[in-house]
Amino acid sequence: MKILVCISHVPDTTSKINFVNGDSEFDSNGVQFVINPNDEFGLTRAIWFQEQQAATVTVVNVGGPDTEPTLRKALAIGANEAIRVNATPTDGFFVAKQLAEVVKSGNYDLVICGKESLDYNGGMVPGMLASLLDFNFVNSCTELTVDGSAAKASREIDGGKEIISASLPLVIGGQKGLVEEKDLRIPNMRGIMTARTKVLTVLEPVAANNNTNAVKFEKPMPKSAVKLVSADNLDELINLLHNEAKVI
């Protein structure tokens, strides 16, 4: 089984976020980047298939040279090889189009994406990728097993979960639960050294339209200062809860 894991290069959640050019572009200066958490669950599941079912695992990212440390980390975790499509990921359709070409040329059986990226939370790429490829698709996937060409998946739905059977080739949008958090892999020294010798192929992008464009970003309004109310002043507390917080 050939598995392709799509990796997003996203800011660490502890990073301070700012925008430039009239709040239309993300300012990456001084920001630490990591593997998108939803993708990390998918990568760990792919490594399980590698170890248990002799699958080959390739990771792919659409991005510039600055994303290569993230791909090298994925190689250190255990992926066999990496691919970088040398393009700025301008919108979901553009990314899906690039990934579709990689899948077609590589004849992959299973494509594992995160259901959404931590930065823009668009949630568009996995579904569009499956549509472009005419592959079966399971989103919000929390469990996945494969037996030959048959797959069984579990996905979150409102108020419960749904069990789905599907055949390969298959695209999934994975999330937390695909593996246990305790099973996430941390690169060890041997993995880091081995990653340096693994193949990282750089491909040029195919032509694709940008169907959406970010006009402006707005950060959440800063929280107001805390108001302290004396413990014996219940009338004031009730007044604030009723007229300002509007919770009673």
mmCIF file of C-alpha atoms in Angstrom:
data_model
loop_
_atom_site.group_PDB
_atom_site.id
_atom_site.type_symbol
_atom_site.label_atom_id
_atom_site.label_comp_id
_atom_site.label_asym_id
_atom_site.label_seq_id
_atom_site.Cartn_x
_atom_site.Cartn_y
_atom_site.Cartn_z
ATOM 1 C CA MET A 1 0.000 0.000 0.000
ATOM 2 C CA LYS A 2 1.304 3.429 -0.976
ATOM 3 C CA ILE A 3 0.309 6.232 1.381
ATOM 4 C CA LEU A 4 0.638 9.960 0.785
ATOM 5 C CA VAL A 5 0.379 12.184 3.867
ATOM 6 C CA CYS A 6 -0.318 15.866 3.170
ATOM 7 C CA ILE A 7 1.569 18.100 5.597
ATOM 8 C CA SER A 8 0.761 21.739 6.354
ATOM 9 C CA HIS A 9 3.459 24.055 7.727
ATOM 10 C CA VAL A 10 1.652 26.106 10.383
ATOM 11 C CA PRO A 11 2.560 28.536 13.187
ATOM 12 C CA ASP A 12 3.003 27.101 16.653
ATOM 13 C CA THR A 13 0.029 27.959 18.842
ATOM 14 C CA THR A 14 2.294 29.891 21.217
ATOM 15 C CA SER A 15 3.411 32.280 18.450
ATOM 16 C CA LYS A 16 2.344 35.907 18.458
ATOM 17 C CA ILE A 17 0.273 36.520 15.328
ATOM 18 C CA ASN A 18 0.420 39.745 13.314
ATOM 19 C CA PHE A 19 -0.565 40.874 9.822
ATOM 20 C CA VAL A 20 1.048 43.253 7.333
ATOM 21 C CA ASN A 21 0.147 45.088 4.098
ATOM 22 C CA GLY A 22 -3.109 46.481 5.396
ATOM 23 C CA ASP A 23 -3.831 43.326 7.412
ATOM 24 C CA SER A 24 -4.064 41.313 4.189
ATOM 25 C CA GLU A 25 -1.009 39.070 4.704
ATOM 26 C CA PHE A 26 0.319 37.018 7.602
ATOM 27 C CA ASP A 27 3.596 38.255 9.097
ATOM 28 C CA SER A 28 5.864 35.236 9.489
ATOM 29 C CA ASN A 29 8.785 37.129 11.068
ATOM 30 C CA GLY A 30 9.831 35.536 14.347
ATOM 31 C CA VAL A 31 7.186 32.809 14.125
ATOM 32 C CA GLN A 32 8.003 29.174 14.975
ATOM 33 C CA PHE A 33 6.417 26.699 12.541
ATOM 34 C CA VAL A 34 5.363 23.093 13.194
ATOM 35 C CA ILE A 35 3.542 20.201 11.529
ATOM 36 C CA ASN A 36 -0.188 20.900 11.493
ATOM 37 C CA PRO A 37 -1.611 18.936 14.479
ATOM 38 C CA ASN A 38 -4.346 17.199 12.427
ATOM 39 C CA ASP A 39 -1.681 16.145 9.914
ATOM 40 C CA GLU A 40 0.520 14.827 12.714
ATOM 41 C CA PHE A 41 -2.229 12.432 13.793
ATOM 42 C CA GLY A 42 -2.491 11.280 10.171
ATOM 43 C CA LEU A 43 1.274 10.842 9.822
ATOM 44 C CA THR A 44 1.424 8.735 12.967
ATOM 45 C CA ARG A 45 -1.362 6.507 11.651
ATOM 46 C CA ALA A 46 0.486 6.163 8.349
ATOM 47 C CA ILE A 47 3.652 5.097 10.202
ATOM 48 C CA TRP A 48 1.546 2.447 11.980
ATOM 49 C CA PHE A 49 0.508 1.089 8.562
ATOM 50 C CA GLN A 50 4.170 1.167 7.565
ATOM 51 C CA GLU A 51 5.208 -0.897 10.566
ATOM 52 C CA GLN A 52 2.259 -3.299 10.624
ATOM 53 C CA GLN A 53 1.420 -3.718 6.928
ATOM 54 C CA ALA A 54 4.688 -2.794 5.136
ATOM 55 C CA ALA A 55 3.155 0.338 3.614
ATOM 56 C CA THR A 56 5.388 3.014 2.085
ATOM 57 C CA VAL A 57 4.805 6.536 3.387
ATOM 58 C CA THR A 58 5.481 9.728 1.453
ATOM 59 C CA VAL A 59 4.839 13.190 2.869
ATOM 60 C CA VAL A 60 4.028 16.193 0.684
ATOM 61 C CA ASN A 61 3.772 19.921 1.244
ATOM 62 C CA VAL A 62 2.905 22.837 -1.013
ATOM 63 C CA GLY A 63 5.249 25.641 -0.004
ATOM 64 C CA GLY A 64 8.599 27.346 -0.351
ATOM 65 C CA PRO A 65 12.045 26.247 0.868
ATOM 66 C CA ASP A 66 11.185 27.462 4.384
ATOM 67 C CA THR A 67 8.858 24.454 4.788
ATOM 68 C CA GLU A 68 11.628 21.892 4.330
ATOM 69 C CA PRO A 69 12.506 21.663 8.065
ATOM 70 C CA THR A 70 8.908 20.585 8.680
ATOM 71 C CA LEU A 71 9.196 17.925 5.973
ATOM 72 C CA ARG A 72 12.531 16.781 7.434
ATOM 73 C CA LYS A 73 10.832 16.385 10.804
ATOM 74 C CA ALA A 74 8.217 14.174 9.143
ATOM 75 C CA LEU A 75 11.048 12.114 7.629
ATOM 76 C CA ALA A 76 12.693 11.865 11.059
ATOM 77 C CA ILE A 77 9.402 10.567 12.477
ATOM 78 C CA GLY A 78 9.533 7.752 9.937
ATOM 79 C CA ALA A 79 8.245 8.726 6.498
ATOM 80 C CA ASN A 80 10.161 7.095 3.639
ATOM 81 C CA GLU A 81 10.425 10.138 1.395
ATOM 82 C CA ALA A 82 9.168 13.701 1.005
ATOM 83 C CA ILE A 83 7.896 15.906 -1.800
ATOM 84 C CA ARG A 84 7.723 19.696 -1.818
ATOM 85 C CA VAL A 85 5.693 21.470 -4.478
ATOM 86 C CA ASN A 86 7.572 24.728 -4.935
ATOM 87 C CA ALA A 87 4.702 27.208 -4.693
ATOM 88 C CA THR A 88 3.042 29.566 -2.237
ATOM 89 C CA PRO A 89 -0.248 27.992 -1.061
ATOM 90 C CA THR A 90 -2.553 30.840 -2.060
ATOM 91 C CA ASP A 91 -5.919 29.143 -1.578
ATOM 92 C CA GLY A 92 -7.518 25.739 -1.018
ATOM 93 C CA PHE A 93 -8.241 24.956 -4.655
ATOM 94 C CA PHE A 94 -4.695 25.794 -5.713
ATOM 95 C CA VAL A 95 -3.290 23.459 -3.044
ATOM 96 C CA ALA A 96 -5.732 20.664 -3.915
ATOM 97 C CA LYS A 97 -4.789 20.955 -7.597
ATOM 98 C CA GLN A 98 -1.077 20.584 -6.806
ATOM 99 C CA LEU A 99 -1.683 17.619 -4.509
ATOM 100 C CA ALA A 100 -3.894 15.925 -7.103
ATOM 101 C CA GLU A 101 -1.032 15.965 -9.608
ATOM 102 C CA VAL A 102 1.290 14.392 -7.043
ATOM 103 C CA VAL A 103 -1.249 11.651 -6.294
ATOM 104 C CA LYS A 104 -1.804 10.887 -9.983
ATOM 105 C CA SER A 105 1.900 10.651 -10.775
ATOM 106 C CA GLY A 106 2.614 8.527 -7.695
ATOM 107 C CA ASN A 107 -0.340 6.106 -7.948
ATOM 108 C CA TYR A 108 -1.099 6.322 -4.224
ATOM 109 C CA ASP A 109 -3.723 4.072 -2.654
ATOM 110 C CA LEU A 110 -4.439 6.126 0.453
ATOM 111 C CA VAL A 111 -4.174 9.891 0.890
ATOM 112 C CA ILE A 112 -4.241 11.181 4.467
ATOM 113 C CA CYS A 113 -4.913 14.873 5.048
ATOM 114 C CA GLY A 114 -5.778 16.761 8.184
ATOM 115 C CA LYS A 115 -9.434 17.800 8.102
ATOM 116 C CA GLU A 116 -8.266 21.429 8.372
ATOM 117 C CA SER A 117 -5.089 23.387 8.998
ATOM 118 C CA LEU A 118 -4.447 25.174 12.256
ATOM 119 C CA ASP A 119 -3.751 28.523 10.583
ATOM 120 C CA TYR A 120 -6.649 29.304 8.220
ATOM 121 C CA ASN A 121 -9.085 26.525 9.228
ATOM 122 C CA GLY A 122 -10.520 26.430 5.705
ATOM 123 C CA GLY A 123 -11.257 22.699 5.733
ATOM 124 C CA MET A 124 -11.521 22.718 1.921
ATOM 125 C CA VAL A 125 -8.518 20.789 0.646
ATOM 126 C CA PRO A 126 -9.380 17.138 1.509
ATOM 127 C CA GLY A 127 -12.818 17.254 -0.124
ATOM 128 C CA MET A 128 -11.634 19.118 -3.216
ATOM 129 C CA LEU A 129 -8.693 16.729 -3.567
ATOM 130 C CA ALA A 130 -11.003 13.698 -3.451
ATOM 131 C CA SER A 131 -13.250 15.331 -6.045
ATOM 132 C CA LEU A 132 -10.365 16.108 -8.409
ATOM 133 C CA LEU A 133 -9.139 12.509 -8.127
ATOM 134 C CA ASP A 134 -12.598 10.863 -8.071
ATOM 135 C CA PHE A 135 -11.495 8.981 -4.920
ATOM 136 C CA ASN A 136 -13.714 7.869 -2.060
ATOM 137 C CA PHE A 137 -13.665 10.389 0.787
ATOM 138 C CA VAL A 138 -14.184 10.316 4.571
ATOM 139 C CA ASN A 139 -13.916 13.566 6.518
ATOM 140 C CA SER A 140 -13.509 14.153 10.284
ATOM 141 C CA CYS A 141 -12.000 10.663 10.467
ATOM 142 C CA THR A 142 -11.105 9.383 13.956
ATOM 143 C CA GLU A 143 -10.395 5.701 13.206
ATOM 144 C CA LEU A 144 -9.035 3.927 10.148
ATOM 145 C CA THR A 145 -8.167 0.327 9.334
ATOM 146 C CA VAL A 146 -7.262 -1.159 5.953
ATOM 147 C CA ASP A 147 -7.468 -4.809 4.894
ATOM 148 C CA GLY A 148 -6.282 -5.286 1.336
ATOM 149 C CA SER A 149 -8.319 -2.837 -0.743
ATOM 150 C CA ALA A 150 -11.083 -2.503 1.861
ATOM 151 C CA ALA A 151 -11.053 0.279 4.441
ATOM 152 C CA LYS A 152 -13.159 0.837 7.542
ATOM 153 C CA ALA A 153 -13.361 4.309 9.036
ATOM 154 C CA SER A 154 -15.094 6.066 11.883
ATOM 155 C CA ARG A 155 -16.008 9.720 11.721
ATOM 156 C CA GLU A 156 -17.466 12.223 14.138
ATOM 157 C CA ILE A 157 -21.030 13.373 13.523
ATOM 158 C CA ASP A 158 -23.323 15.593 15.585
ATOM 159 C CA GLY A 159 -24.089 13.701 18.775
ATOM 160 C CA GLY A 160 -22.199 10.518 17.933
ATOM 161 C CA LYS A 161 -20.071 8.737 15.350
ATOM 162 C CA GLU A 162 -20.581 7.017 12.027
ATOM 163 C CA ILE A 163 -18.854 3.811 10.881
ATOM 164 C CA ILE A 164 -18.101 3.738 7.150
ATOM 165 C CA SER A 165 -16.782 1.034 4.851
ATOM 166 C CA ALA A 166 -15.017 2.121 1.681
ATOM 167 C CA SER A 167 -12.624 0.793 -0.915
ATOM 168 C CA LEU A 168 -9.242 2.120 -1.923
ATOM 169 C CA PRO A 169 -8.233 4.502 -3.389
ATOM 170 C CA LEU A 170 -9.356 6.727 -0.548
ATOM 171 C CA VAL A 171 -8.827 10.258 0.777
ATOM 172 C CA ILE A 172 -9.444 10.950 4.460
ATOM 173 C CA GLY A 173 -9.574 14.177 6.439
ATOM 174 C CA GLY A 174 -8.115 13.060 9.758
ATOM 175 C CA GLN A 175 -8.222 14.647 13.178
ATOM 176 C CA LYS A 176 -7.532 14.030 16.856
ATOM 177 C CA GLY A 177 -8.487 10.454 17.695
ATOM 178 C CA LEU A 178 -6.977 8.903 14.574
ATOM 179 C CA VAL A 179 -4.281 7.839 17.025
ATOM 180 C CA GLU A 180 -3.995 8.464 20.742
ATOM 181 C CA GLU A 181 -2.045 11.577 21.700
ATOM 182 C CA LYS A 182 0.347 9.417 23.719
ATOM 183 C CA ASP A 183 1.248 7.581 20.492
ATOM 184 C CA LEU A 184 2.399 10.680 18.592
ATOM 185 C CA ARG A 185 6.018 10.264 17.536
ATOM 186 C CA ILE A 186 8.891 12.495 18.608
ATOM 187 C CA PRO A 187 11.967 12.305 16.354
ATOM 188 C CA ASN A 188 14.922 10.649 18.074
ATOM 189 C CA MET A 189 18.566 11.194 17.204
ATOM 190 C CA ARG A 190 18.710 8.169 14.911
ATOM 191 C CA GLY A 191 15.617 9.365 13.054
ATOM 192 C CA ILE A 192 17.041 12.869 12.687
ATOM 193 C CA MET A 193 20.312 11.537 11.275
ATOM 194 C CA THR A 194 18.512 9.146 8.925
ATOM 195 C CA ALA A 195 16.216 11.933 7.678
ATOM 196 C CA ARG A 196 19.234 13.752 6.248
ATOM 197 C CA THR A 197 19.810 10.925 3.765
ATOM 198 C CA LYS A 198 16.183 10.426 2.715
ATOM 199 C CA VAL A 199 14.920 11.757 -0.593
ATOM 200 C CA LEU A 200 13.232 15.163 -0.639
ATOM 201 C CA THR A 201 11.990 15.863 -4.150
ATOM 202 C CA VAL A 202 11.104 19.386 -5.267
ATOM 203 C CA LEU A 203 8.440 19.689 -7.975
ATOM 204 C CA GLU A 204 7.337 22.772 -9.858
ATOM 205 C CA PRO A 205 3.620 23.602 -9.598
ATOM 206 C CA VAL A 206 1.039 23.017 -12.302
ATOM 207 C CA ALA A 207 -1.126 25.868 -13.533
ATOM 208 C CA ALA A 208 -4.161 26.473 -11.334
ATOM 209 C CA ASN A 209 -6.513 29.355 -10.666
ATOM 210 C CA ASN A 210 -6.868 31.029 -7.288
ATOM 211 C CA ASN A 211 -10.613 30.884 -6.715
ATOM 212 C CA THR A 212 -10.581 32.760 -3.392
ATOM 213 C CA ASN A 213 -8.597 35.707 -2.101
ATOM 214 C CA ALA A 214 -8.133 36.967 1.454
ATOM 215 C CA VAL A 215 -9.060 40.655 1.571
ATOM 216 C CA LYS A 216 -8.350 41.357 5.228
ATOM 217 C CA PHE A 217 -7.675 39.633 8.535
ATOM 218 C CA GLU A 218 -8.859 40.858 11.911
ATOM 219 C CA LYS A 219 -7.540 39.715 15.266
ATOM 220 C CA PRO A 220 -9.981 39.238 18.148
ATOM 221 C CA MET A 221 -10.695 42.330 20.189
ATOM 222 C CA PRO A 222 -8.583 42.503 23.355
ATOM 223 C CA LYS A 223 -10.351 41.400 26.494
ATOM 224 C CA SER A 224 -11.608 44.132 28.761
ATOM 225 C CA ALA A 225 -10.053 44.671 32.163
ATOM 226 C CA VAL A 226 -11.316 42.557 35.049
ATOM 227 C CA LYS A 227 -13.791 44.270 37.332
ATOM 228 C CA LEU A 228 -13.438 43.364 40.991
ATOM 229 C CA VAL A 229 -16.602 43.421 43.072
ATOM 230 C CA SER A 230 -16.564 43.317 46.833
ATOM 231 C CA ALA A 231 -17.932 40.088 48.270
ATOM 232 C CA ASP A 232 -20.515 42.007 50.292
ATOM 233 C CA ASN A 233 -21.756 44.089 47.333
ATOM 234 C CA LEU A 234 -24.193 41.628 45.745
ATOM 235 C CA ASP A 235 -26.317 44.374 44.194
ATOM 236 C CA GLU A 236 -23.378 45.597 42.123
ATOM 237 C CA LEU A 237 -22.516 42.048 41.056
ATOM 238 C CA ILE A 238 -26.087 41.387 39.930
ATOM 239 C CA ASN A 239 -26.170 44.715 38.080
ATOM 240 C CA LEU A 240 -22.959 43.874 36.153
ATOM 241 C CA LEU A 241 -24.089 40.359 35.314
ATOM 242 C CA HIS A 242 -27.454 41.618 34.095
ATOM 243 C CA ASN A 243 -26.585 44.851 32.274
ATOM 244 C CA GLU A 244 -23.010 44.292 31.039
ATOM 245 C CA ALA A 245 -22.372 40.551 30.826
ATOM 246 C CA LYS A 246 -26.067 39.929 30.049
ATOM 247 C CA VAL A 247 -25.937 36.418 31.470
ATOM 248 C CA ILE A 248 -28.898 36.823 33.833
#
